[in-house]
XYZ file of C-alpha atoms in Angstrom:
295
model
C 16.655 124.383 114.722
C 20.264 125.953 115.108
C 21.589 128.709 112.911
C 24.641 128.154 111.066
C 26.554 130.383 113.524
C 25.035 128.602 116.030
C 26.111 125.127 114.112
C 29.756 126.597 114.155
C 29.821 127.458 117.712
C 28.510 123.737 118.741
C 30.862 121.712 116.406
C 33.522 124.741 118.177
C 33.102 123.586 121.472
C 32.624 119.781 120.675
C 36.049 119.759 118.755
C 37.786 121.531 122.268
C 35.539 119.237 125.055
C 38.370 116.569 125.459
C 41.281 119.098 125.717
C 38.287 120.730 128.597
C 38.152 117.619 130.248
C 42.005 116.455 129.860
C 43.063 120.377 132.067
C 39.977 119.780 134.146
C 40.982 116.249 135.146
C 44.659 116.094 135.554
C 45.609 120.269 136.134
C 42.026 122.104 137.439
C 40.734 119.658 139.995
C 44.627 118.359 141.502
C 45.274 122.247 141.893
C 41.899 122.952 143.569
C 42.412 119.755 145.613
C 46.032 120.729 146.567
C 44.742 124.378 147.886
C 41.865 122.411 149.569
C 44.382 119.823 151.481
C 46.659 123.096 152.617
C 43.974 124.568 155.203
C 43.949 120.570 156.586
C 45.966 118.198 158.739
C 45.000 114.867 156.882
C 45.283 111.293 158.851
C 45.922 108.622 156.634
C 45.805 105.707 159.262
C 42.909 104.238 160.317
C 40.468 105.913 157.622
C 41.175 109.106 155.461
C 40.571 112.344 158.225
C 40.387 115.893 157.339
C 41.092 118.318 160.340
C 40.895 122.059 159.563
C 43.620 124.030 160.775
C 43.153 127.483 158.794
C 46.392 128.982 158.613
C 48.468 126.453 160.564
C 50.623 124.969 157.641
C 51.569 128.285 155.912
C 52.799 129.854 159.409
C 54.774 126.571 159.829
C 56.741 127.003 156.809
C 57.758 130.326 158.541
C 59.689 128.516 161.227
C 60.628 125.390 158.997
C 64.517 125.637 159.109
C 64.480 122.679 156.402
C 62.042 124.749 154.251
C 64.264 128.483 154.353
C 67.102 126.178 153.837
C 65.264 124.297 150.551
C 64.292 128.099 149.686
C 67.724 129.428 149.688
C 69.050 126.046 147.739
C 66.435 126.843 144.948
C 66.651 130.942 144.972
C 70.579 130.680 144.922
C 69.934 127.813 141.689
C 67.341 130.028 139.816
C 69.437 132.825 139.605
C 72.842 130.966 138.723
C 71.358 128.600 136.326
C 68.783 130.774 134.488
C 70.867 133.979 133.289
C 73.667 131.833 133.131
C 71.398 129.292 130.283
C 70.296 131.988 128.730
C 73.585 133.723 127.883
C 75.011 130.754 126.764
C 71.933 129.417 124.705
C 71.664 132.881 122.880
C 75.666 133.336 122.228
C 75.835 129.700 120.517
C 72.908 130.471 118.404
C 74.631 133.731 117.462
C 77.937 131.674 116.348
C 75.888 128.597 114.604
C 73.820 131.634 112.443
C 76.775 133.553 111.482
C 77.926 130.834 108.707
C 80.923 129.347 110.337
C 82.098 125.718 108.767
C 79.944 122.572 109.828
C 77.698 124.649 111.249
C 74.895 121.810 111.037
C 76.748 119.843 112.488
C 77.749 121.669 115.472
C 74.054 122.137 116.158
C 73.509 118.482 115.831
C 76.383 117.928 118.378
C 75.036 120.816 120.795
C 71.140 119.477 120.754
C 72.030 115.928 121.581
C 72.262 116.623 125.439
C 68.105 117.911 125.085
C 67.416 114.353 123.630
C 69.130 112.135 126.708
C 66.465 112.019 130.065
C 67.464 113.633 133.099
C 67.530 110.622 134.947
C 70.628 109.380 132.182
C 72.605 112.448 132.482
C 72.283 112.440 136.679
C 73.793 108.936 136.760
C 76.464 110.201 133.869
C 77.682 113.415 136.422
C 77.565 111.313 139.295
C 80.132 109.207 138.168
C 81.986 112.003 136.358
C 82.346 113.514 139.756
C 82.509 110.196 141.841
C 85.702 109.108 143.275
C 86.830 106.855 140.893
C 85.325 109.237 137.965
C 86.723 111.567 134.907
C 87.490 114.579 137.202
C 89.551 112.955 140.291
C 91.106 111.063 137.481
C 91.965 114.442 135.992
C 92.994 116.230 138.626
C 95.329 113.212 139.609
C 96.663 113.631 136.405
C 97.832 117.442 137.477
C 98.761 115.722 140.776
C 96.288 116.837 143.211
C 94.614 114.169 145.632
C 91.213 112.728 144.824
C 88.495 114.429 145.776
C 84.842 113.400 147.199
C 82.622 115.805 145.238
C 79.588 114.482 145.816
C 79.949 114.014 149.445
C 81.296 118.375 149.910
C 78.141 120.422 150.657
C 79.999 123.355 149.008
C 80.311 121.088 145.231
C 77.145 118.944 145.240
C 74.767 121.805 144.538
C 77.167 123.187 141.907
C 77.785 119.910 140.434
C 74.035 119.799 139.876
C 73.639 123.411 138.123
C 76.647 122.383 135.606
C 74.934 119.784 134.426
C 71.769 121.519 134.099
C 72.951 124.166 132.517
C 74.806 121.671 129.578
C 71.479 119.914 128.966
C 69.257 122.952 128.922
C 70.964 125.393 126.720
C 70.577 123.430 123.312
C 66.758 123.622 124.173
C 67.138 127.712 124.046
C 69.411 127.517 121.972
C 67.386 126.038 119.073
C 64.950 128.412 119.803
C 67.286 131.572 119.378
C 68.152 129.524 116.305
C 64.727 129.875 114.960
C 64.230 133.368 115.970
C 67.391 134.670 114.196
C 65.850 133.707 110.982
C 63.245 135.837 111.061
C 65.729 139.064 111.805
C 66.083 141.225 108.582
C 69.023 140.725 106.535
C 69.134 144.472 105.089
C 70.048 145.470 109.259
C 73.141 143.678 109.113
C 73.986 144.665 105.754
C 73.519 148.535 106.940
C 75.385 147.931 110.051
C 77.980 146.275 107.783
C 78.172 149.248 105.652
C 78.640 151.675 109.119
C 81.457 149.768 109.695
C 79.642 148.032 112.626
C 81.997 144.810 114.290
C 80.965 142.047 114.840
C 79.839 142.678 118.796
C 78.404 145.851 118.050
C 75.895 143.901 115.622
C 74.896 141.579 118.189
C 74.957 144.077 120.842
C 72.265 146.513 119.190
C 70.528 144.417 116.392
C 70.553 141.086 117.547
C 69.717 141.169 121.308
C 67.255 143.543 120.162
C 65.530 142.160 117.911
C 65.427 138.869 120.538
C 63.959 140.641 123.165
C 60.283 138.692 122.926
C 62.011 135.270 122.592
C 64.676 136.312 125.257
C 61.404 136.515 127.717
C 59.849 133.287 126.715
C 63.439 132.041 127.811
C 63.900 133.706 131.095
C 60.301 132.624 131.793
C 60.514 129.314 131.215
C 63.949 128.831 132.565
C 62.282 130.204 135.938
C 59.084 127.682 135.812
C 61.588 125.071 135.484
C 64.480 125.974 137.884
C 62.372 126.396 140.834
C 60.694 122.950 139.965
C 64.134 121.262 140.280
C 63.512 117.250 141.625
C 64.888 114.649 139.713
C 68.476 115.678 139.517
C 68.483 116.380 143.716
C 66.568 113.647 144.396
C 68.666 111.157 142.328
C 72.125 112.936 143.628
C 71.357 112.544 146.994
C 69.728 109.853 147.058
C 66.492 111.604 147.777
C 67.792 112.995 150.912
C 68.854 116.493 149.815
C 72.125 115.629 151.075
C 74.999 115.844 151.666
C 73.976 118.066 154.888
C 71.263 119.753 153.035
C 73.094 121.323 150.280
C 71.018 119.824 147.659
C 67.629 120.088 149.129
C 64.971 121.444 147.161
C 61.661 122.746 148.133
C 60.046 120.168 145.662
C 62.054 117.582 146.798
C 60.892 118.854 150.250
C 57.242 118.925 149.231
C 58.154 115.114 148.079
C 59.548 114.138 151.537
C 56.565 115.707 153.367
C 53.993 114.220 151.093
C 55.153 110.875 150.435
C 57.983 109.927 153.332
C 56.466 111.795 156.188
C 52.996 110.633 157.229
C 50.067 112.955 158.330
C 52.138 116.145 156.826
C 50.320 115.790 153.315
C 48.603 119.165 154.339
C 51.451 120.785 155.148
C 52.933 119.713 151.467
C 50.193 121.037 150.247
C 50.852 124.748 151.503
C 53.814 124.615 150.533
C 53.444 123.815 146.884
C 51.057 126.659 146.694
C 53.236 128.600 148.198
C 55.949 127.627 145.357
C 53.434 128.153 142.756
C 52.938 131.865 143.828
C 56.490 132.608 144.394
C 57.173 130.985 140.682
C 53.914 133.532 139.817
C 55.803 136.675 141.515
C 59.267 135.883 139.497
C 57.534 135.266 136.181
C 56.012 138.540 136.447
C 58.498 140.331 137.457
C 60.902 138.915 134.833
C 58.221 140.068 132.091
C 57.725 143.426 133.502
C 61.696 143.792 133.996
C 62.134 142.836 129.672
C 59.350 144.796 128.669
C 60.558 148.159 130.441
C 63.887 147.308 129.150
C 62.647 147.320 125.633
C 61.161 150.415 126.004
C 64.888 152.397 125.956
């Protein structure tokens, strides 16, 4: 009845269907949903009701002070935390491939902030930098006056990007690990021979040769900053406190969606108005890398 092509193609298809139904389910339809709910003011009182408002939601984020300030927060966290990571990630990997002493380990050491939850190392900073924690007990110890971190608008945000940056670089950073393998020996050897340092050979044969992996970075490191939550949320108490500093626009899209009733709508726009700005910065991050590696 069915060729053997045909027989291939079937069995093809049958062996993908659940992963089909698993991105339809629980990515597709919640997307489709979500860009459905954003033309809609939606009652949940008194009976589910959908009234269309067109455009209404998106040109409300435009005059949102909360949502340029949640904006700022994220664009100002993005940009500190994600070159910053990837610096970092691709310098240790550097060191830990060069052959130093107890190099494995080091890595060992480095990785185990990637295997502790979020959640964990939110409570851990939070006391760190409570009043009673490791760094007002410090600087007493250089005889300055305690200090309430958490509570300063100008350290809470900060506080937050330190900590993200510790736990996320051993993730890259195993990754540059795995990339460095595959760079020739015999290029190091010839820059050896050139009398090359040691900068110079990570300067123009390492960070060269990274370039592909150095975009996967960036890119995720993007996807991921501008989806910050869990760290805000648990620092503030889900607030974005203290006065705003460490409001989000997830966390925003959170408070809108599940604090604020009849504004599920206007979540709604603005998650797919996240999801294109993340879109925009990807792409421009890729194009920025690839023209780069064209010199």
């Amino acid at each position: 009845m069915f060729s053997l092509k045909q027989k291939e193609e079937i069995n093809g298809y049958l062996f993908i269907l659940p992963a089909i139904v698993v991105i339809f389910t629980f990515v597709l339809l919640p997307i489709g949903y979500s860009i459905f709910l954003s033309f809609f003011k939606v009652k949940l009182l008194g009976g589910v009701q959908y009234d269309f408002t067109g455009l209404k939601n998106y040109l409300t984020i435009v005059t949102d002070e909360r949502a340029k300030i949640a904006l700022w927060n994220t664009l100002k966290y993005v940009i500190i935390v994600v070159p910053t990571q990837t610096m970092i990630a691709l310098i240790l990997a550097s060191i830990l491939n060069s052959g130093i002493k107890f190099q494995n380990g080091f890595r060992i050491i480095y990785f185990l902030p990637t295997l502790t939850s979020s959640a964990a190392l939110t409570l851990i900073f939070m006391w760190m930098f409570s009043l009673e924690g490791f760094m007002n007990q410090f600087i007493g110890w250089l005889g300055f006056a305690p200090k309430n971190w958490l509570g300063d608008p100008r350290v809470a945000l900060n506080a937050i990007m330190v900590m993200n940056i510790w736990s996320t670089v051993p993730y890259f950073m195993t990754i540059y690990l795995a990339a460095l393998q595959d760079i020739p020996r015999a290029q190091y050897e010839a820059a050896e021979i050139d009398g090359a340092s040691a900068i110079q050979k990570f300067l123009y044969i390492t960070v060269p040769n990274l370039k592909p992996i150095t975009n996967f970075v960036l890119i995720m490191g993007i996807i991921g900053t501008f989806q910050l939550f869990d760290q805000s949320y648990i620092f503030s108490g889900g607030s974005g406190g203290p006065s705003n500093a460490t409001l989000t626009v997830v966390l925003l899209i959170y408070q809108y969606a599940f604090r604020t009733m009849n504004t599920i709508g206007y979540a709604s726009s603005m998650a797919v108005v996240l999801a294109i700005i993340i879109m925009i910065a990807t792409i421009i991050a890729r194009k920025i890398n690839r023209e780069e590696s064209l010199y």
